[in-house]
Amino acid sequence: MVSHFGDGVTGLVNLGERSENCSLSLNMAGKKVTVAGWIQDTRNLGGIAFILLRDRTGVVQVTAVKKKMGDEIFSELTGIPRESILAVSGELKANDQVAGGFEILPDEFQILSQAETPLPLGIVDKVGVELDTRLNNRFLDLRKEQVLAVFQTRDLVLKGMREYLTGNGFIEVHTPKIVAAGAEGGSTLFPIEYFEKQAYLAQSSQLYKQMLMAAGFDRIYEIAPAYRAEQSDTVRHLAEFTSLDMEMSFIESSEDVMCVLEEMVAHTFDVVINHGIDQLDCLGVTLSKQKLPFPRVSFEKCIDMLSESGIKVQGDLDTEAEKKLGELMSEKHDSKLYFITDFPTELKKETFYAMRDPDNPHLTRYFDLAYKGEELVSGGQREHRYDVLVSQMQEMGANTDEFEFYLKAFKFGMPPHGGFGLGIERVLHMMLNLPNIRECVLFPRDMYRVVP
Ligand code: ATP
Ligand code: MG
């Protein structure tokens, strides 16, 4: 039998016979079990040694007694370097002196993979290590309990979002990531050689999800990588991030989109709060349920609020203004999450597909959702009228010939529609209060990093 030593989760090391759901527990006391995992630490007291064996479900103590094993085997077992993979068979014995309440008394063991020394990175050592060193040795860094907790939370966030969207009639789609035209402005496009043609890595699925509205898909979402050649080396920009894009038809205004978005976000918080108890605890994070609706404040009103507190804004909000706004929203509206609505047309120059306010063309029907000053989502109602869209593109200097494949979709029946793009890593960055967005990606890509 193969057993795992944490609670509840199975599926680590295949040692021949393998059964489902056989995590170690106290009620296996007296039985022989076989486990395999990484040697986290070995404490050798001379006649007795304690080996901590770890897998993704937890840590179990293997207690080796020299007298019982003989000198040679005892020193072989206790001499195996940390982070090697060891398989052990023996009796599971109750022992209330041990964390977890039991230990394994080994009869047999086998080294499945021996680790080199020294380790480039400690797994449980308390010494602080630079993020760069961690990322250079990411396969080791990912063995840390707290790092695993980030990715388990990421899994819950994605499950929560999918659950909400599926439950509300959205279907999951996948659009191309090799594209002929960018949707978010030329400055952050990664050009690629595509046979004889020039192509780019997709910055977002914007154009394609709109075409799916013309196709009558009605409600769709996509969770996929998006690529931005961001020249800014910040703690919240990646060159490759995971975007959740949603699009829905037959809306009356951007309010319809905001309602879906805030419900999805609140549901996601609930899922993490209810199912991520151990992970949040491991990361020292307390999350509270999000109250609906999130406050909605127009861009103009935000500028007034900032101005009252002594910050003058020229054009778009800079990082300082965004941060201050986050504080003001927390004070005035008691919410870390808030919508900034009615973005000025002037600030959405590259967003040629944004619908403008029919009563005031200087404003768009576009919003951002922010958390304590950090943008998580941009979205709004799109311009679905062919002629208006073409004239907005011309006004903004976009080459309409390049977008012919897209524009064509507006000529043969395009419903009013809207949607949003949400950065999954931005959501985790704020939810888990992590210092750097790179911690939310397994193998992050930025201006300087393309390896590992
Ligand atoms: P920002 O102003 O914060 O750079 P943006 O307005 O350029 O973002 P959008 O084009 O609105 O970004 O993209 C939608 C969402 O995708 C953003 O709200 C954000 O959550 C996420 N996102 C965009 N660019 C990045 C990036 N470089 N790294 C991580 N997430 C990103
Ligand atoms: Mg944006």
Coordinates of C-alpha atoms and ligand atoms in Angstrom, one line a residue:
M1 CA 0.0 0.0 0.0
V2 CA 1.2 3.5 -0.7
S3 CA 0.2 6.1 1.9
H4 CA 0.6 9.8 2.0
F5 CA 1.2 11.6 5.1
G6 CA -0.8 14.7 5.2
D7 CA -4.6 14.8 5.3
G8 CA -6.9 14.2 2.5
V9 CA -4.9 14.6 -0.6
T10 CA -3.3 11.7 -2.5
G11 CA -1.2 11.4 -5.6
L12 CA 2.5 11.9 -5.0
V13 CA 4.8 9.0 -5.5
N14 CA 4.0 5.7 -7.3
L15 CA 5.5 2.8 -5.4
G16 CA 3.9 -0.1 -7.1
E17 CA 0.6 -0.8 -5.6
R18 CA -1.3 2.4 -5.2
S19 CA -4.7 3.1 -3.8
E20 CA -6.9 6.2 -3.7
N21 CA -7.4 8.3 -0.6
C22 CA -4.9 6.6 1.7
S23 CA -3.4 9.6 3.4
L24 CA -1.8 8.7 6.7
S25 CA -3.8 9.1 9.8
L26 CA -3.8 8.0 13.4
N27 CA -6.3 5.3 12.7
M28 CA -3.7 3.4 10.7
A29 CA -1.7 3.0 14.0
G30 CA -0.2 -0.5 14.2
K31 CA -0.3 -1.0 10.4
K32 CA 2.5 -1.2 8.0
V33 CA 2.6 1.8 5.5
T34 CA 4.8 2.9 2.7
V35 CA 5.5 6.5 2.0
A36 CA 7.8 8.5 -0.2
G37 CA 8.9 12.1 -0.1
W38 CA 11.6 14.7 0.1
I39 CA 13.9 14.6 3.2
Q40 CA 13.3 18.0 4.7
D41 CA 15.6 17.5 7.7
T42 CA 17.5 14.8 9.6
R43 CA 18.2 15.2 13.3
N44 CA 20.7 12.6 14.4
L45 CA 21.1 12.2 18.2
G46 CA 23.5 9.3 18.0
G47 CA 21.4 6.3 19.0
I48 CA 18.2 7.6 17.4
A49 CA 17.5 9.9 14.5
F50 CA 14.4 11.8 13.3
I51 CA 14.0 12.2 9.6
L52 CA 11.3 14.6 8.4
L53 CA 9.8 13.4 5.1
R54 CA 7.7 15.9 3.2
D55 CA 5.2 15.7 0.3
R56 CA 2.6 18.3 -0.8
T57 CA 0.2 17.1 1.8
G58 CA 2.5 17.6 4.8
V59 CA 5.4 16.2 6.8
V60 CA 5.8 12.9 8.7
Q61 CA 8.5 11.9 11.1
V62 CA 10.5 8.7 10.4
T63 CA 12.1 7.6 13.6
A64 CA 15.3 5.5 13.1
V65 CA 16.7 3.5 16.0
K66 CA 20.4 2.5 15.6
K67 CA 20.2 -0.6 17.8
K68 CA 17.3 -1.9 15.7
M69 CA 18.9 -1.2 12.3
G70 CA 22.5 -1.8 12.9
D71 CA 25.3 0.8 12.6
E72 CA 25.8 0.6 8.9
I73 CA 22.2 1.0 7.7
F74 CA 21.6 3.6 10.4
S75 CA 24.5 5.8 9.1
E76 CA 23.4 5.2 5.5
L77 CA 19.9 6.4 6.3
T78 CA 20.9 9.4 8.3
G79 CA 23.6 10.4 5.9
I80 CA 21.3 11.0 2.9
P81 CA 21.4 14.6 1.9
R82 CA 18.4 16.9 2.5
E83 CA 15.9 17.1 -0.4
S84 CA 16.7 13.6 -1.6
I85 CA 13.7 11.5 -2.2
L86 CA 13.3 8.6 0.1
A87 CA 10.7 5.8 0.2
V88 CA 10.2 4.1 3.6
S89 CA 8.1 1.2 4.7
G90 CA 7.4 0.5 8.3
E91 CA 4.9 0.6 11.1
L92 CA 2.8 3.7 11.8
K93 CA 3.0 4.2 15.5
A94 CA 1.0 6.5 17.7
N95 CA 3.2 9.0 19.5
D96 CA 1.7 12.1 21.1
Q97 CA 5.2 13.6 21.4
V98 CA 5.3 14.0 17.7
A99 CA 3.6 16.7 15.6
G100 CA 0.6 15.0 14.0
G101 CA 0.5 12.4 16.8
F102 CA 2.3 9.5 15.0
E103 CA 5.6 8.5 13.5
I104 CA 6.9 5.7 11.2
L105 CA 9.3 3.1 12.4
P106 CA 11.2 2.0 9.3
D107 CA 11.8 -1.6 8.3
E108 CA 12.9 -0.8 4.8
F109 CA 13.9 2.2 2.8
Q110 CA 15.1 3.1 -0.7
I111 CA 16.7 6.3 -2.0
L112 CA 14.7 7.1 -5.1
S113 CA 16.7 10.2 -6.0
Q114 CA 19.7 11.6 -4.3
A115 CA 20.1 15.4 -4.0
E116 CA 23.4 17.1 -4.6
T117 CA 25.0 19.3 -1.9
P118 CA 25.0 22.1 -1.2
L119 CA 21.4 23.1 -2.1
P120 CA 21.2 26.3 -4.1
L121 CA 18.4 27.3 -1.8
G122 CA 17.1 26.2 1.6
I123 CA 13.5 25.0 1.7
V124 CA 12.7 25.5 5.4
D125 CA 15.6 27.7 6.4
K126 CA 14.5 31.0 7.9
V127 CA 17.2 33.1 6.1
G128 CA 15.7 35.6 3.7
V129 CA 16.7 35.0 0.1
E130 CA 16.5 37.5 -2.8
L131 CA 13.5 37.0 -5.2
D132 CA 16.0 36.6 -8.1
T133 CA 17.8 33.7 -6.4
R134 CA 14.4 32.1 -5.6
L135 CA 13.3 32.5 -9.2
N136 CA 16.6 31.2 -10.6
N137 CA 16.0 28.0 -8.6
R138 CA 12.2 28.0 -8.9
F139 CA 11.8 24.2 -8.8
L140 CA 13.3 24.3 -5.3
D141 CA 11.5 27.5 -4.2
L142 CA 8.2 25.9 -5.2
R143 CA 8.8 23.2 -2.7
K144 CA 8.2 25.7 0.1
E145 CA 5.0 25.4 2.0
Q146 CA 4.2 29.1 1.6
V147 CA 5.0 29.1 -2.1
L148 CA 2.8 26.1 -2.7
A149 CA 0.0 27.9 -0.8
V150 CA 0.1 30.7 -3.3
F151 CA -0.5 28.3 -6.2
Q152 CA -3.2 26.4 -4.3
T153 CA -4.9 29.7 -3.7
R154 CA -4.5 30.5 -7.4
D155 CA -6.2 27.3 -8.2
L156 CA -9.1 28.2 -5.9
V157 CA -9.3 31.7 -7.5
L158 CA -9.6 30.1 -11.0
K159 CA -12.1 27.6 -9.7
G160 CA -14.2 30.3 -8.1
M161 CA -14.3 32.4 -11.2
R162 CA -15.0 29.4 -13.5
E163 CA -17.8 28.2 -11.1
Y164 CA -19.5 31.6 -11.1
L165 CA -19.2 32.2 -14.9
T166 CA -20.3 28.7 -15.8
G167 CA -23.2 28.9 -13.4
N168 CA -24.3 32.1 -15.1
G169 CA -24.4 30.8 -18.6
F170 CA -20.9 31.7 -19.9
I171 CA -19.0 29.3 -22.0
E172 CA -15.3 28.9 -21.9
V173 CA -13.5 29.6 -25.2
H174 CA -9.9 29.8 -26.5
T175 CA -8.9 32.4 -29.1
P176 CA -5.6 32.6 -31.0
K177 CA -2.5 33.9 -29.3
I178 CA -0.6 34.4 -32.5
V179 CA -2.3 37.4 -34.1
A180 CA -1.9 39.9 -37.0
A181 CA -3.1 43.0 -35.1
G182 CA -2.8 44.3 -31.6
A183 CA -5.8 45.5 -29.7
E184 CA -4.1 47.5 -26.9
G185 CA -1.7 49.8 -28.8
G186 CA 1.6 49.2 -30.6
S187 CA 4.0 49.9 -27.8
T188 CA 3.5 46.7 -25.9
L189 CA 3.4 44.3 -28.8
F190 CA 5.9 41.4 -29.1
P191 CA 6.5 40.9 -32.8
I192 CA 7.2 37.4 -34.0
E193 CA 8.2 35.9 -37.3
Y194 CA 5.3 33.9 -38.7
F195 CA 6.4 32.1 -41.8
E196 CA 6.6 34.8 -44.4
K197 CA 4.4 37.2 -42.4
Q198 CA 4.7 39.6 -39.5
A199 CA 2.6 38.5 -36.5
Y200 CA 2.4 39.3 -32.8
L201 CA 1.8 37.6 -29.5
A202 CA -1.7 38.5 -28.4
Q203 CA -2.0 41.3 -25.9
S204 CA -5.6 40.3 -25.1
S205 CA -8.4 38.4 -26.7
Q206 CA -10.3 41.7 -27.2
L207 CA -10.9 41.5 -31.0
Y208 CA -11.7 37.8 -31.0
K209 CA -14.1 37.9 -28.1
Q210 CA -16.0 40.7 -29.9
M211 CA -16.1 38.6 -33.0
L212 CA -17.7 35.8 -31.0
M213 CA -20.5 38.2 -30.0
A214 CA -21.1 38.6 -33.8
A215 CA -21.1 34.8 -34.0
G216 CA -24.0 34.8 -31.5
F217 CA -22.1 33.1 -28.6
D218 CA -23.8 35.6 -26.3
R219 CA -21.8 35.0 -23.1
I220 CA -18.2 33.8 -23.2
Y221 CA -15.0 33.8 -21.2
E222 CA -11.5 32.9 -21.7
I223 CA -8.6 32.2 -19.3
A224 CA -5.4 32.4 -21.2
P225 CA -2.0 34.0 -21.4
A226 CA -1.6 37.6 -22.6
Y227 CA 1.6 39.1 -23.7
R228 CA 2.8 42.7 -23.1
A229 CA 6.2 44.1 -23.9
E230 CA 6.0 46.3 -20.8
Q231 CA 9.0 48.5 -20.7
S232 CA 8.1 49.3 -17.0
D233 CA 10.0 47.2 -14.5
T234 CA 7.4 47.3 -11.7
V235 CA 6.1 44.9 -9.0
R236 CA 2.8 44.6 -10.9
H237 CA 3.7 44.2 -14.5
L238 CA 4.6 41.0 -16.2
A239 CA 5.5 40.3 -19.9
E240 CA 3.3 37.2 -19.8
F241 CA 0.2 37.2 -17.5
T242 CA -3.0 35.2 -17.3
S243 CA -6.0 37.1 -18.4
L244 CA -9.6 36.3 -17.7
D245 CA -11.6 37.9 -20.5
M246 CA -15.3 38.0 -20.5
E247 CA -17.8 39.3 -23.1
M248 CA -21.6 39.4 -23.0
S249 CA -24.2 40.5 -25.5
F250 CA -27.5 42.4 -25.3
I251 CA -26.3 44.7 -22.5
E252 CA -27.8 48.1 -21.9
S253 CA -24.8 49.7 -20.4
S254 CA -21.5 49.0 -18.7
E255 CA -23.5 48.6 -15.5
D256 CA -24.5 45.1 -16.7
V257 CA -20.9 44.1 -17.0
M258 CA -20.0 45.6 -13.6
C259 CA -22.7 43.6 -11.9
V260 CA -21.4 40.3 -13.3
L261 CA -17.8 41.3 -12.4
E262 CA -18.5 42.2 -8.9
E263 CA -20.6 39.1 -8.2
M264 CA -17.8 37.0 -9.7
V265 CA -15.2 38.6 -7.5
A266 CA -17.3 38.3 -4.4
H267 CA -17.9 34.7 -5.1
T268 CA -14.2 34.1 -5.7
F269 CA -13.4 35.6 -2.3
D270 CA -16.0 33.3 -0.7
V271 CA -14.5 30.2 -2.4
V272 CA -11.0 31.2 -1.1
I273 CA -12.3 32.0 2.4
N274 CA -14.2 28.7 2.6
H275 CA -11.7 26.3 0.9
G276 CA -8.4 28.0 1.4
I277 CA -8.3 28.1 5.2
D278 CA -5.0 26.3 5.5
Q279 CA -3.4 28.3 2.7
L280 CA -4.5 31.6 4.1
D281 CA -3.3 30.6 7.5
C282 CA 0.1 29.5 6.2
L283 CA 0.5 32.8 4.4
G284 CA -0.8 34.8 7.4
V285 CA -3.6 36.4 5.4
T286 CA -7.0 37.3 6.7
L287 CA -9.7 37.7 4.0
S288 CA -13.1 39.1 4.6
K289 CA -16.2 38.6 2.6
Q290 CA -16.8 41.3 0.1
K291 CA -19.9 43.4 0.4
L292 CA -21.9 44.1 -2.7
P293 CA -22.3 46.4 -4.6
F294 CA -18.7 47.8 -4.8
P295 CA -18.7 51.6 -4.8
R296 CA -18.8 53.2 -8.2
V297 CA -17.1 56.6 -8.5
S298 CA -16.7 58.5 -11.8
F299 CA -13.2 59.4 -12.9
E300 CA -14.1 63.0 -12.6
K301 CA -15.2 62.5 -9.0
C302 CA -11.9 60.7 -8.2
I303 CA -10.0 63.7 -9.5
D304 CA -12.0 65.9 -7.2
M305 CA -11.4 63.6 -4.2
L306 CA -7.7 63.6 -4.9
S307 CA -7.6 67.4 -5.4
E308 CA -9.3 67.9 -2.0
S309 CA -6.6 65.9 -0.4
G310 CA -3.9 67.9 -2.1
I311 CA -3.0 65.8 -5.2
K312 CA -3.3 67.5 -8.5
V313 CA -3.8 65.1 -11.4
Q314 CA -2.8 65.9 -15.0
G315 CA -4.2 63.3 -17.5
D316 CA -4.2 59.8 -16.1
L317 CA -3.7 58.8 -12.5
D318 CA 0.0 58.0 -11.7
T319 CA 1.0 55.4 -9.1
E320 CA 1.0 57.9 -6.3
A321 CA -2.5 59.2 -7.1
E322 CA -3.8 55.6 -7.5
K323 CA -2.5 54.7 -4.0
K324 CA -4.0 57.8 -2.5
L325 CA -7.3 57.1 -4.2
G326 CA -7.2 53.6 -2.7
E327 CA -6.8 55.1 0.8
L328 CA -9.6 57.6 0.2
M329 CA -12.0 54.9 -1.0
S330 CA -11.2 52.8 2.0
E331 CA -12.0 55.8 4.3
K332 CA -15.0 57.2 2.5
H333 CA -16.7 54.0 1.1
D334 CA -15.3 51.4 3.5
S335 CA -14.2 49.2 0.6
K336 CA -10.8 48.2 -0.7
L337 CA -12.4 47.3 -4.0
Y338 CA -14.0 50.0 -6.1
F339 CA -15.0 50.9 -9.6
I340 CA -13.7 54.0 -11.4
T341 CA -16.3 54.7 -14.1
D342 CA -16.8 57.1 -17.0
F343 CA -13.2 57.3 -18.2
P344 CA -12.5 60.3 -20.3
T345 CA -12.2 59.6 -24.0
E346 CA -8.8 61.4 -24.0
L347 CA -7.4 58.7 -21.7
K348 CA -8.7 55.8 -23.8
K349 CA -6.9 56.8 -27.0
E350 CA -5.8 53.3 -27.9
T351 CA -9.1 51.8 -26.9
F352 CA -10.8 52.5 -30.2
Y353 CA -13.6 50.0 -29.4
A354 CA -14.8 51.8 -26.3
M355 CA -18.4 53.2 -26.5
R356 CA -18.7 56.8 -25.8
D357 CA -21.4 58.4 -23.7
P358 CA -24.1 59.5 -26.1
D359 CA -24.7 62.7 -24.1
N360 CA -21.0 63.5 -23.7
P361 CA -18.5 62.2 -26.3
H362 CA -15.7 63.3 -24.0
L363 CA -16.5 60.4 -21.7
T364 CA -16.5 56.6 -22.4
R365 CA -18.6 53.9 -21.0
Y366 CA -15.4 52.4 -19.6
F367 CA -14.5 51.4 -16.1
D368 CA -11.6 50.0 -14.0
L369 CA -12.0 47.8 -11.0
A370 CA -9.2 48.6 -8.5
Y371 CA -8.1 47.3 -5.2
K372 CA -6.3 49.6 -2.8
G373 CA -5.0 51.6 -5.8
E374 CA -4.0 48.7 -8.0
E375 CA -5.9 48.1 -11.2
L376 CA -7.3 44.6 -11.4
V377 CA -9.7 44.9 -14.3
S378 CA -10.6 47.2 -17.3
G379 CA -13.8 46.9 -19.1
G380 CA -16.9 48.5 -20.4
Q381 CA -19.5 48.7 -23.2
R382 CA -18.0 48.3 -26.7
E383 CA -19.0 50.3 -29.7
H384 CA -21.1 47.9 -31.8
R385 CA -22.1 50.3 -34.6
Y386 CA -19.9 49.7 -37.6
D387 CA -19.8 53.3 -38.8
V388 CA -19.1 54.8 -35.4
L389 CA -16.4 52.2 -34.7
V390 CA -14.7 53.0 -38.0
S391 CA -14.8 56.7 -37.4
Q392 CA -13.4 56.3 -33.9
M393 CA -10.6 54.2 -35.3
Q394 CA -9.8 56.8 -37.9
E395 CA -9.9 59.5 -35.4
M396 CA -7.4 57.6 -33.2
G397 CA -5.1 56.9 -36.1
A398 CA -5.6 53.2 -36.3
N399 CA -5.1 51.6 -39.7
T400 CA -8.6 50.2 -40.6
D401 CA -7.2 48.0 -43.3
E402 CA -5.2 46.1 -40.8
F403 CA -8.4 45.5 -38.8
E404 CA -10.5 44.5 -41.7
F405 CA -11.0 40.9 -40.4
Y406 CA -12.4 42.4 -37.3
L407 CA -14.5 45.2 -38.7
K408 CA -16.2 42.8 -41.1
A409 CA -17.8 41.2 -38.1
F410 CA -19.7 44.4 -37.4
K411 CA -21.4 44.6 -40.7
F412 CA -23.7 41.5 -40.6
G413 CA -25.5 41.7 -37.3
M414 CA -23.5 42.7 -34.1
P415 CA -25.4 42.9 -30.9
P416 CA -24.7 45.6 -28.3
H417 CA -22.1 44.1 -26.0
G418 CA -19.4 44.6 -23.4
G419 CA -17.0 42.8 -21.2
F420 CA -13.8 43.0 -19.3
G421 CA -10.2 41.8 -19.0
L422 CA -8.9 40.8 -15.6
G423 CA -5.4 40.0 -14.6
I424 CA -5.4 36.8 -12.5
E425 CA -1.9 37.6 -11.0
R426 CA -3.1 41.1 -10.1
V427 CA -6.0 39.5 -8.1
L428 CA -3.6 37.2 -6.3
H429 CA -1.1 39.9 -5.7
M430 CA -3.7 41.9 -3.8
M431 CA -5.6 39.1 -2.2
L432 CA -2.5 37.6 -0.7
N433 CA -0.8 40.9 -0.1
L434 CA 2.4 39.7 -1.8
P435 CA 5.2 42.2 -2.3
N436 CA 5.8 41.3 -6.0
I437 CA 3.4 40.0 -8.7
R438 CA 6.2 37.6 -9.9
E439 CA 5.4 35.5 -6.8
C440 CA 2.0 34.6 -8.3
V441 CA 3.5 33.0 -11.5
L442 CA 5.3 29.7 -11.6
F443 CA 8.0 30.9 -14.0
P444 CA 7.6 34.6 -14.5
R445 CA 8.5 36.5 -17.6
D446 CA 9.6 40.1 -17.4
M447 CA 12.0 42.5 -19.2
Y448 CA 15.0 40.7 -17.9
R449 CA 13.8 37.1 -17.4
V450 CA 13.0 34.4 -19.9
V451 CA 14.7 31.6 -18.0
P452 CA 13.9 29.2 -16.3
Ligands
ATP1 P1 -1.9 49.0 -16.2 O1 -2.4 50.4 -16.5 O2 -2.1 48.6 -14.8 O3 -0.6 48.7 -16.8 P2 -3.5 48.3 -18.5 O4 -4.6 49.3 -18.3 O5 -2.5 48.5 -19.4 O6 -2.9 48.0 -17.0 P3 -5.5 46.5 -19.6 O7 -5.1 46.6 -21.0 O8 -6.6 47.3 -19.1 O9 -4.1 46.9 -18.7 O10 -5.6 45.0 -19.2 C1 -6.6 44.4 -18.4 C2 -6.1 43.8 -17.2 O11 -5.0 42.9 -17.4 C3 -5.5 44.9 -16.2 O12 -6.5 45.5 -15.4 C4 -4.5 44.0 -15.4 O13 -5.2 43.3 -14.4 C5 -4.0 43.0 -16.4 N1 -2.7 43.4 -16.9 C6 -2.5 44.2 -17.9 N2 -1.2 44.4 -18.2 C7 -0.6 43.6 -17.3 C8 0.8 43.2 -17.1 N3 1.8 43.7 -17.8 N4 1.1 42.3 -16.1 C9 0.1 41.8 -15.3 N5 -1.2 42.1 -15.5 C10 -1.6 42.9 -16.5
MG2 MG -6.6 49.0 -18.0

